[in-house]
mmCIF file of C-alpha atoms in Angstrom:
data_model
loop_
_atom_site.group_PDB
_atom_site.id
_atom_site.type_symbol
_atom_site.label_atom_id
_atom_site.label_comp_id
_atom_site.label_asym_id
_atom_site.label_seq_id
_atom_site.Cartn_x
_atom_site.Cartn_y
_atom_site.Cartn_z
ATOM 1 C CA MET N 183 -29.877 21.941 -11.526
ATOM 2 C CA ASP N 184 -32.746 24.213 -10.570
ATOM 3 C CA LYS N 185 -32.443 27.472 -12.505
ATOM 4 C CA ASP N 186 -32.361 29.628 -9.373
ATOM 5 C CA PHE N 187 -30.275 27.268 -7.256
ATOM 6 C CA ASN N 188 -26.905 28.882 -6.577
ATOM 7 C CA THR N 189 -24.263 26.231 -5.977
ATOM 8 C CA GLN N 190 -21.897 28.812 -4.545
ATOM 9 C CA HIS N 191 -23.970 29.116 -1.365
ATOM 10 C CA VAL N 192 -24.916 25.538 -0.529
ATOM 11 C CA GLY N 193 -23.596 24.345 2.789
ATOM 12 C CA GLN N 194 -22.262 27.772 3.742
ATOM 13 C CA VAL N 195 -22.462 29.252 7.209
ATOM 14 C CA GLY N 196 -26.050 29.791 8.286
ATOM 15 C CA SER N 197 -27.718 27.917 5.426
ATOM 16 C CA LEU N 198 -28.990 25.260 7.872
ATOM 17 C CA ALA N 199 -29.598 27.624 10.780
ATOM 18 C CA GLY N 200 -32.510 26.414 12.882
ATOM 19 C CA ARG N 201 -32.306 22.894 11.498
ATOM 20 C CA ILE N 202 -31.912 19.909 13.822
ATOM 21 C CA ALA N 203 -29.779 16.968 12.743
ATOM 22 C CA LEU N 204 -28.880 13.593 14.184
ATOM 23 C CA VAL N 205 -25.712 11.944 12.923
ATOM 24 C CA ALA N 206 -25.829 8.382 14.193
ATOM 25 C CA GLY N 207 -22.301 7.040 14.210
ATOM 26 C CA ALA N 208 -20.366 10.310 14.393
ATOM 27 C CA THR N 209 -17.300 9.194 16.337
ATOM 28 C CA ARG N 210 -14.877 9.281 13.426
ATOM 29 C CA GLY N 211 -14.522 9.082 9.663
ATOM 30 C CA ALA N 212 -17.367 10.182 7.430
ATOM 31 C CA GLY N 213 -19.767 10.448 10.371
ATOM 32 C CA ARG N 214 -17.583 12.947 12.192
ATOM 33 C CA ALA N 215 -17.052 15.019 9.054
ATOM 34 C CA LEU N 216 -20.773 14.960 8.253
ATOM 35 C CA ALA N 217 -21.584 16.278 11.712
ATOM 36 C CA VAL N 218 -18.971 19.023 11.387
ATOM 37 C CA GLU N 219 -20.133 20.184 7.961
ATOM 38 C CA LEU N 220 -23.794 20.232 8.987
ATOM 39 C CA GLY N 221 -22.686 22.281 11.991
ATOM 40 C CA ARG N 222 -20.649 24.602 9.788
ATOM 41 C CA ALA N 223 -23.840 25.271 7.862
ATOM 42 C CA GLY N 224 -25.524 26.285 11.129
ATOM 43 C CA ALA N 225 -27.366 23.156 12.233
ATOM 44 C CA THR N 226 -27.755 21.862 15.756
ATOM 45 C CA VAL N 227 -26.252 18.387 15.526
ATOM 46 C CA TYR N 228 -26.760 15.499 17.914
ATOM 47 C CA VAL N 229 -23.742 13.220 17.544
ATOM 48 C CA THR N 230 -23.897 9.657 18.746
ATOM 49 C CA GLY N 231 -21.642 6.659 19.025
ATOM 50 C CA ARG N 232 -20.215 4.179 21.475
ATOM 51 C CA THR N 233 -16.753 5.635 22.069
ATOM 52 C CA THR N 234 -16.590 8.351 24.710
ATOM 53 C CA ARG N 235 -13.771 9.781 26.775
ATOM 54 C CA GLU N 236 -14.612 7.187 29.420
ATOM 55 C CA ARG N 237 -15.274 4.108 27.293
ATOM 56 C CA ALA N 238 -14.172 2.671 23.949
ATOM 57 C CA SER N 239 -16.292 0.551 21.637
ATOM 58 C CA GLU N 240 -15.244 -2.801 20.209
ATOM 59 C CA VAL N 241 -13.472 -0.908 17.423
ATOM 60 C CA GLY N 242 -10.789 -0.343 20.024
ATOM 61 C CA ARG N 243 -9.800 3.223 19.187
ATOM 62 C CA THR N 244 -9.645 5.787 21.980
ATOM 63 C CA THR N 245 -8.250 8.564 19.803
ATOM 64 C CA GLU N 246 -11.666 9.746 18.563
ATOM 65 C CA THR N 247 -14.713 10.316 20.751
ATOM 66 C CA ILE N 248 -18.213 11.691 20.323
ATOM 67 C CA GLU N 249 -17.429 14.481 22.777
ATOM 68 C CA GLU N 250 -14.595 15.627 20.522
ATOM 69 C CA THR N 251 -16.904 15.494 17.506
ATOM 70 C CA ALA N 252 -19.474 17.657 19.292
ATOM 71 C CA GLU N 253 -16.768 20.174 20.170
ATOM 72 C CA LEU N 254 -15.676 20.308 16.535
ATOM 73 C CA VAL N 255 -19.276 20.968 15.467
ATOM 74 C CA THR N 256 -19.560 23.856 17.909
ATOM 75 C CA ALA N 257 -16.148 25.246 16.933
ATOM 76 C CA VAL N 258 -17.263 25.755 13.310
ATOM 77 C CA GLY N 259 -20.454 27.588 14.253
ATOM 78 C CA GLY N 260 -23.016 24.884 14.870
ATOM 79 C CA THR N 261 -24.233 23.423 18.129
ATOM 80 C CA GLY N 262 -22.812 19.998 18.856
ATOM 81 C CA ILE N 263 -24.500 17.744 21.408
ATOM 82 C CA ALA N 264 -22.864 14.399 22.227
ATOM 83 C CA VAL N 265 -25.140 11.584 23.368
ATOM 84 C CA PRO N 266 -23.499 8.190 24.016
ATOM 85 C CA THR N 267 -25.706 5.670 22.236
ATOM 86 C CA ASP N 268 -25.450 2.037 21.212
ATOM 87 C CA HIS N 269 -27.777 1.927 18.230
ATOM 88 C CA LEU N 270 -28.263 -1.815 18.630
ATOM 89 C CA ASP N 271 -30.009 -1.096 21.920
ATOM 90 C CA ALA N 272 -33.560 -0.003 21.105
ATOM 91 C CA ASP N 273 -34.076 1.449 24.567
ATOM 92 C CA GLN N 274 -31.030 3.712 24.164
ATOM 93 C CA VAL N 275 -32.160 4.862 20.725
ATOM 94 C CA ARG N 276 -35.686 5.469 22.009
ATOM 95 C CA ALA N 277 -34.295 7.586 24.850
ATOM 96 C CA LEU N 278 -32.165 9.537 22.365
ATOM 97 C CA VAL N 279 -35.157 10.330 20.158
ATOM 98 C CA GLU N 280 -37.245 11.311 23.176
ATOM 99 C CA ARG N 281 -34.476 13.664 24.287
ATOM 100 C CA ILE N 282 -34.334 15.341 20.866
ATOM 101 C CA ASP N 283 -38.113 15.647 20.876
ATOM 102 C CA CYS N 284 -38.095 17.156 24.375
ATOM 103 C CA GLU N 285 -35.268 19.598 23.676
ATOM 104 C CA GLN N 286 -36.021 20.558 20.058
ATOM 105 C CA GLU N 287 -39.538 19.297 19.262
ATOM 106 C CA ARG N 288 -38.346 18.345 15.791
ATOM 107 C CA LEU N 289 -35.774 16.525 13.706
ATOM 108 C CA ASP N 290 -34.998 17.650 10.174
ATOM 109 C CA ILE N 291 -31.997 15.557 9.132
ATOM 110 C CA LEU N 292 -31.200 11.964 10.077
ATOM 111 C CA VAL N 293 -27.845 10.556 8.983
ATOM 112 C CA ASN N 294 -27.414 6.807 9.488
ATOM 113 C CA ASP N 295 -23.636 6.355 9.399
ATOM 114 C CA LEU N 296 -23.580 3.328 11.694
ATOM 115 C CA TRP N 297 -20.924 0.689 11.109
ATOM 116 C CA GLY N 298 -17.927 -0.019 13.360
ATOM 117 C CA GLY N 299 -17.098 -3.405 11.850
ATOM 118 C CA GLU N 300 -13.655 -2.720 10.409
ATOM 119 C CA HIS N 301 -11.959 -4.881 13.034
ATOM 120 C CA LEU N 302 -13.807 -7.908 11.636
ATOM 121 C CA LEU N 303 -12.734 -7.509 8.028
ATOM 122 C CA VAL N 304 -9.132 -8.718 7.896
ATOM 123 C CA ASP N 305 -9.597 -12.022 9.703
ATOM 124 C CA SER N 306 -13.216 -12.805 8.890
ATOM 125 C CA VAL N 307 -14.072 -11.217 5.535
ATOM 126 C CA PHE N 308 -11.159 -10.589 3.198
ATOM 127 C CA GLY N 309 -10.383 -13.705 1.199
ATOM 128 C CA LYS N 310 -13.012 -15.773 3.024
ATOM 129 C CA LYS N 311 -15.918 -17.726 1.616
ATOM 130 C CA SER N 312 -19.085 -17.213 3.612
ATOM 131 C CA TRP N 313 -18.788 -20.637 5.207
ATOM 132 C CA GLU N 314 -15.206 -19.850 6.212
ATOM 133 C CA THR N 315 -16.283 -16.703 8.023
ATOM 134 C CA PRO N 316 -16.938 -17.437 11.698
ATOM 135 C CA LEU N 317 -20.707 -17.326 12.005
ATOM 136 C CA ALA N 318 -20.598 -15.050 15.040
ATOM 137 C CA ASP N 319 -18.464 -12.547 13.111
ATOM 138 C CA GLY N 320 -20.705 -12.684 10.048
ATOM 139 C CA LEU N 321 -23.805 -12.063 12.099
ATOM 140 C CA ARG N 322 -22.066 -9.261 13.976
ATOM 141 C CA ILE N 323 -21.352 -7.560 10.652
ATOM 142 C CA LEU N 324 -25.072 -7.679 9.878
ATOM 143 C CA GLU N 325 -25.902 -6.360 13.350
ATOM 144 C CA LEU N 326 -23.530 -3.429 12.971
ATOM 145 C CA GLY N 327 -24.276 -2.630 9.336
ATOM 146 C CA VAL N 328 -27.979 -3.417 8.965
ATOM 147 C CA ARG N 329 -29.848 -3.974 12.225
ATOM 148 C CA SER N 330 -28.501 -0.761 13.764
ATOM 149 C CA HIS N 331 -29.756 1.208 10.760
ATOM 150 C CA LEU N 332 -33.211 -0.333 10.958
ATOM 151 C CA ILE N 333 -33.568 0.271 14.685
ATOM 152 C CA THR N 334 -32.538 3.908 14.312
ATOM 153 C CA ALA N 335 -34.814 4.543 11.346
ATOM 154 C CA ALA N 336 -37.803 2.862 12.971
ATOM 155 C CA LEU N 337 -37.535 4.914 16.149
ATOM 156 C CA ALA N 338 -36.430 8.265 14.690
ATOM 157 C CA LEU N 339 -38.658 8.539 11.625
ATOM 158 C CA PRO N 340 -41.847 9.413 13.547
ATOM 159 C CA LEU N 341 -40.008 12.527 14.744
ATOM 160 C CA LEU N 342 -38.344 13.191 11.385
ATOM 161 C CA ILE N 343 -41.626 13.334 9.480
ATOM 162 C CA ARG N 344 -42.722 16.308 11.586
ATOM 163 C CA SER N 345 -40.169 18.345 9.623
ATOM 164 C CA ASP N 346 -41.377 20.401 6.684
ATOM 165 C CA ALA N 347 -38.681 18.726 4.563
ATOM 166 C CA PRO N 348 -37.447 15.465 6.132
ATOM 167 C CA LEU N 349 -34.027 14.248 4.984
ATOM 168 C CA HIS N 350 -32.845 10.715 5.703
ATOM 169 C CA VAL N 351 -29.290 9.845 4.637
ATOM 170 C CA GLU N 352 -27.981 6.281 4.610
ATOM 171 C CA VAL N 353 -24.181 6.057 4.481
ATOM 172 C CA THR N 354 -22.711 2.885 3.033
ATOM 173 C CA ASP N 355 -19.830 1.607 0.910
ATOM 174 C CA GLY N 356 -20.607 1.653 -2.794
ATOM 175 C CA THR N 357 -23.509 2.740 -4.977
ATOM 176 C CA ALA N 358 -26.233 0.601 -6.486
ATOM 177 C CA VAL N 359 -24.161 0.563 -9.682
ATOM 178 C CA SER N 360 -20.795 -0.308 -8.144
ATOM 179 C CA ASN N 361 -22.345 -2.863 -5.791
ATOM 180 C CA ARG N 362 -23.818 -4.880 -8.603
ATOM 181 C CA ARG N 363 -20.476 -6.656 -8.313
ATOM 182 C CA TYR N 364 -20.078 -9.064 -5.424
ATOM 183 C CA ARG N 365 -18.479 -7.320 -2.456
ATOM 184 C CA GLU N 366 -16.063 -10.191 -1.758
ATOM 185 C CA ASN N 367 -17.868 -11.790 1.164
ATOM 186 C CA LEU N 368 -21.564 -12.580 1.627
ATOM 187 C CA TYR N 369 -21.924 -10.858 5.003
ATOM 188 C CA TYR N 370 -20.114 -7.733 3.850
ATOM 189 C CA ASP N 371 -22.068 -7.681 0.593
ATOM 190 C CA LEU N 372 -25.358 -7.796 2.485
ATOM 191 C CA ALA N 373 -24.249 -5.160 4.988
ATOM 192 C CA LYS N 374 -23.246 -2.677 2.300
ATOM 193 C CA ASN N 375 -26.165 -3.263 -0.051
ATOM 194 C CA ALA N 376 -28.857 -3.119 2.632
ATOM 195 C CA PRO N 377 -28.563 0.667 3.250
ATOM 196 C CA ILE N 378 -29.122 1.251 -0.459
ATOM 197 C CA ARG N 379 -32.369 -0.688 -0.285
ATOM 198 C CA ILE N 380 -33.303 1.059 2.974
ATOM 199 C CA ALA N 381 -32.993 4.415 1.228
ATOM 200 C CA PHE N 382 -35.006 3.121 -1.717
ATOM 201 C CA GLY N 383 -37.784 1.833 0.504
ATOM 202 C CA LEU N 384 -37.860 4.867 2.777
ATOM 203 C CA GLY N 385 -37.934 7.075 -0.294
ATOM 204 C CA GLU N 386 -41.274 5.497 -1.151
ATOM 205 C CA GLU N 387 -42.563 5.972 2.399
ATOM 206 C CA LEU N 388 -41.305 9.533 2.883
ATOM 207 C CA ALA N 389 -42.555 10.863 -0.439
ATOM 208 C CA GLU N 390 -46.002 11.797 0.903
ATOM 209 C CA TYR N 391 -44.295 13.889 3.616
ATOM 210 C CA GLY N 392 -42.188 15.805 1.099
ATOM 211 C CA GLY N 393 -39.177 13.863 2.340
ATOM 212 C CA THR N 394 -35.993 12.603 0.788
ATOM 213 C CA ALA N 395 -34.180 9.356 1.519
ATOM 214 C CA VAL N 396 -30.843 8.841 -0.192
ATOM 215 C CA ALA N 397 -27.947 6.431 0.157
ATOM 216 C CA VAL N 398 -24.504 7.995 -0.149
ATOM 217 C CA THR N 399 -21.017 6.579 -0.267
ATOM 218 C CA PRO N 400 -17.508 7.981 -0.053
ATOM 219 C CA GLY N 401 -14.838 6.641 -2.346
ATOM 220 C CA PHE N 402 -11.514 5.372 -1.012
ATOM 221 C CA LEU N 403 -11.793 7.098 2.338
ATOM 222 C CA ARG N 404 -8.848 8.627 4.183
ATOM 223 C CA SER N 405 -10.438 7.947 7.549
ATOM 224 C CA GLU N 406 -8.476 8.108 10.761
ATOM 225 C CA GLN N 407 -8.349 4.322 10.824
ATOM 226 C CA MET N 408 -7.124 4.079 7.248
ATOM 227 C CA LEU N 409 -4.403 6.655 7.836
ATOM 228 C CA THR N 410 -3.290 4.713 10.903
ATOM 229 C CA HIS N 411 -3.303 1.488 8.893
ATOM 230 C CA PHE N 412 -0.867 2.977 6.380
ATOM 231 C CA GLY N 413 1.174 4.803 9.017
ATOM 232 C CA VAL N 414 0.548 8.250 7.528
ATOM 233 C CA THR N 415 -1.351 11.414 8.435
ATOM 234 C CA GLU N 416 -3.654 13.681 6.465
ATOM 235 C CA GLU N 417 -0.644 15.916 5.814
ATOM 236 C CA ASN N 418 1.543 13.221 4.214
ATOM 237 C CA TRP N 419 -1.093 10.713 3.067
ATOM 238 C CA ARG N 420 0.418 10.429 -0.391
ATOM 239 C CA ASP N 421 3.361 8.573 1.136
ATOM 240 C CA ALA N 422 1.025 5.580 1.422
ATOM 241 C CA VAL N 423 0.666 5.337 -2.359
ATOM 242 C CA ALA N 424 3.944 3.403 -2.440
ATOM 243 C CA GLN N 425 2.235 0.685 -0.360
ATOM 244 C CA GLU N 426 -1.145 0.877 -2.089
ATOM 245 C CA PRO N 427 -1.161 2.539 -5.534
ATOM 246 C CA ASP N 428 -4.952 2.910 -5.536
ATOM 247 C CA PHE N 429 -4.673 5.121 -2.462
ATOM 248 C CA ALA N 430 -3.768 7.868 -4.931
ATOM 249 C CA ILE N 431 -7.512 8.255 -5.573
ATOM 250 C CA ALA N 432 -8.295 8.590 -1.849
ATOM 251 C CA GLU N 433 -10.499 11.355 -0.522
ATOM 252 C CA SER N 434 -10.875 13.000 2.861
ATOM 253 C CA PRO N 435 -14.059 12.437 4.893
ATOM 254 C CA TYR N 436 -14.912 16.087 4.321
ATOM 255 C CA TYR N 437 -15.476 15.548 0.600
ATOM 256 C CA LEU N 438 -18.631 13.497 1.166
ATOM 257 C CA ALA N 439 -19.594 15.659 4.139
ATOM 258 C CA ARG N 440 -19.462 18.893 2.155
ATOM 259 C CA ALA N 441 -21.530 17.293 -0.580
ATOM 260 C CA VAL N 442 -24.202 16.070 1.846
ATOM 261 C CA ALA N 443 -24.352 19.486 3.525
ATOM 262 C CA ALA N 444 -24.958 20.953 0.077
ATOM 263 C CA LEU N 445 -27.662 18.407 -0.628
ATOM 264 C CA ALA N 446 -29.312 19.298 2.690
ATOM 265 C CA THR N 447 -29.751 22.893 1.530
ATOM 266 C CA ASP N 448 -31.102 21.965 -1.919
ATOM 267 C CA PRO N 449 -34.847 22.736 -2.145
ATOM 268 C CA GLY N 450 -35.091 20.393 -5.114
ATOM 269 C CA ARG N 451 -33.382 17.441 -3.465
ATOM 270 C CA ALA N 452 -36.461 15.189 -3.363
ATOM 271 C CA ALA N 453 -36.964 15.286 -7.116
ATOM 272 C CA ARG N 454 -33.249 14.789 -7.699
ATOM 273 C CA TRP N 455 -32.249 12.155 -5.140
ATOM 274 C CA ASN N 456 -35.189 10.527 -3.383
ATOM 275 C CA GLY N 457 -34.781 6.751 -3.251
ATOM 276 C CA LYS N 458 -31.467 6.840 -5.089
ATOM 277 C CA SER N 459 -27.857 6.132 -4.242
ATOM 278 C CA ALA N 460 -25.018 8.508 -5.041
ATOM 279 C CA SER N 461 -21.276 8.688 -4.626
ATOM 280 C CA SER N 462 -19.391 11.602 -3.131
ATOM 281 C CA ALA N 463 -18.098 12.409 -6.607
ATOM 282 C CA GLU N 464 -21.575 12.485 -8.140
ATOM 283 C CA LEU N 465 -22.843 14.778 -5.410
ATOM 284 C CA ALA N 466 -19.733 16.956 -5.666
ATOM 285 C CA ARG N 467 -20.186 17.445 -9.384
ATOM 286 C CA THR N 468 -23.842 18.327 -8.893
ATOM 287 C CA TYR N 469 -23.189 20.919 -6.188
ATOM 288 C CA GLY N 470 -19.784 22.271 -7.163
ATOM 289 C CA VAL N 471 -18.111 20.848 -4.059
ATOM 290 C CA ARG N 472 -14.396 20.105 -3.789
ATOM 291 C CA ASP N 473 -12.253 18.189 -1.331
ATOM 292 C CA VAL N 474 -9.921 19.799 1.203
ATOM 293 C CA ASP N 475 -7.075 19.765 -1.335
ATOM 294 C CA ASP N 476 -9.349 21.438 -3.942
ATOM 295 C CA SER N 477 -9.566 18.216 -5.972
ATOM 296 C CA GLN N 478 -12.741 16.443 -7.077
ATOM 297 C CA PRO N 479 -11.822 12.733 -6.929
ATOM 298 C CA ASP N 480 -14.034 10.050 -8.438
ATOM 299 C CA ALA N 481 -12.851 6.797 -6.899
ATOM 300 C CA TRP N 482 -15.794 4.707 -8.070
ATOM 301 C CA GLY N 483 -15.378 6.006 -11.613
ATOM 302 C CA TYR N 484 -11.695 5.098 -11.482
ATOM 303 C CA PHE N 485 -12.393 1.576 -10.225
ATOM 304 C CA GLU N 486 -15.191 1.046 -12.752
ATOM 305 C CA ASP N 487 -13.183 2.240 -15.748
ATOM 306 C CA VAL N 488 -9.609 1.291 -14.940
ATOM 307 C CA ARG N 489 -9.554 -1.437 -12.331
ATOM 308 C CA TYR N 490 -12.534 -3.428 -13.629
ATOM 309 C CA GLY N 491 -13.006 -2.051 -17.129
ATOM 310 C CA GLY N 492 -9.427 -2.295 -18.363
ATOM 311 C CA LYS N 493 -9.351 1.293 -19.555
ATOM 312 C CA ASP N 494 -6.000 3.070 -19.656
ATOM 313 C CA GLY N 495 -5.799 5.660 -16.919
ATOM 314 C CA SER N 496 -4.383 6.622 -13.586
ATOM 315 C CA PRO N 497 -5.866 7.993 -10.372
ATOM 316 C CA ASP N 498 -4.694 11.454 -11.393
ATOM 317 C CA ASP N 499 -7.059 11.265 -14.360
ATOM 318 C CA TYR N 500 -9.953 10.924 -11.921
ATOM 319 C CA ARG N 501 -9.077 13.768 -9.545
#
């Protein structure tokens, strides 16, 4: 930690005042929380996604929209701007970037949290060999998890590098260390490893601009979809542990979001994180961040040590 870097003030109100952020894929989950926490720190945040109050994406959830996310950003002190965008449509992404350029003349933070493939996992990924996965579903996973990221980066980076300290954040599932293990299905493995390599490659390219590219991952995420899956809410989420014992290590989306907001205010972030991948727990330990229940869960540490390593322990030991 830099000697004069005060972890007690990172991510606090006003620390990102004047900064312009784009959170691509901010409808729900980690993307929504990331937008809110960047807004809480004072940023103007463009929030994008495919689900609006008029239209739902293929995910099929109408309970979360980008308009609601933008309102949440504004409610905590930032400025939230919702822009419906399909990030697989280059023309839509180009129009989005042109709008940000026209309205703000800059972009300081780009968060690539694009995914939206959960509906494909149960029937086409879990327990399936690659040749058993319907080809159309496998390719759709790569579209949603890789191609969308590349389109967004390619079109937004020319604006991002105008910033005096560009920050590009790739959100994925797993770190470079945890993902050395096969992620169960070839298409899913590729989709969740690609953002790590994107951050690595962009770290090389952004270095001459004083930029930082980093891949980040939550642990076992208590997203809106996951809570619905278990039939619980954020208030009684521990009731789901009876169904899934590992859910005891779960974290709220705001854990990762608070950590990324802290990273965004770190003047030494390039030296510390550029080209690397990090978990929410690793970031939280670095910046003194805690989850909404004041815990500091380390899901990937728990899985590495206990689930895969055979070490004695429980989720409570990793909170």
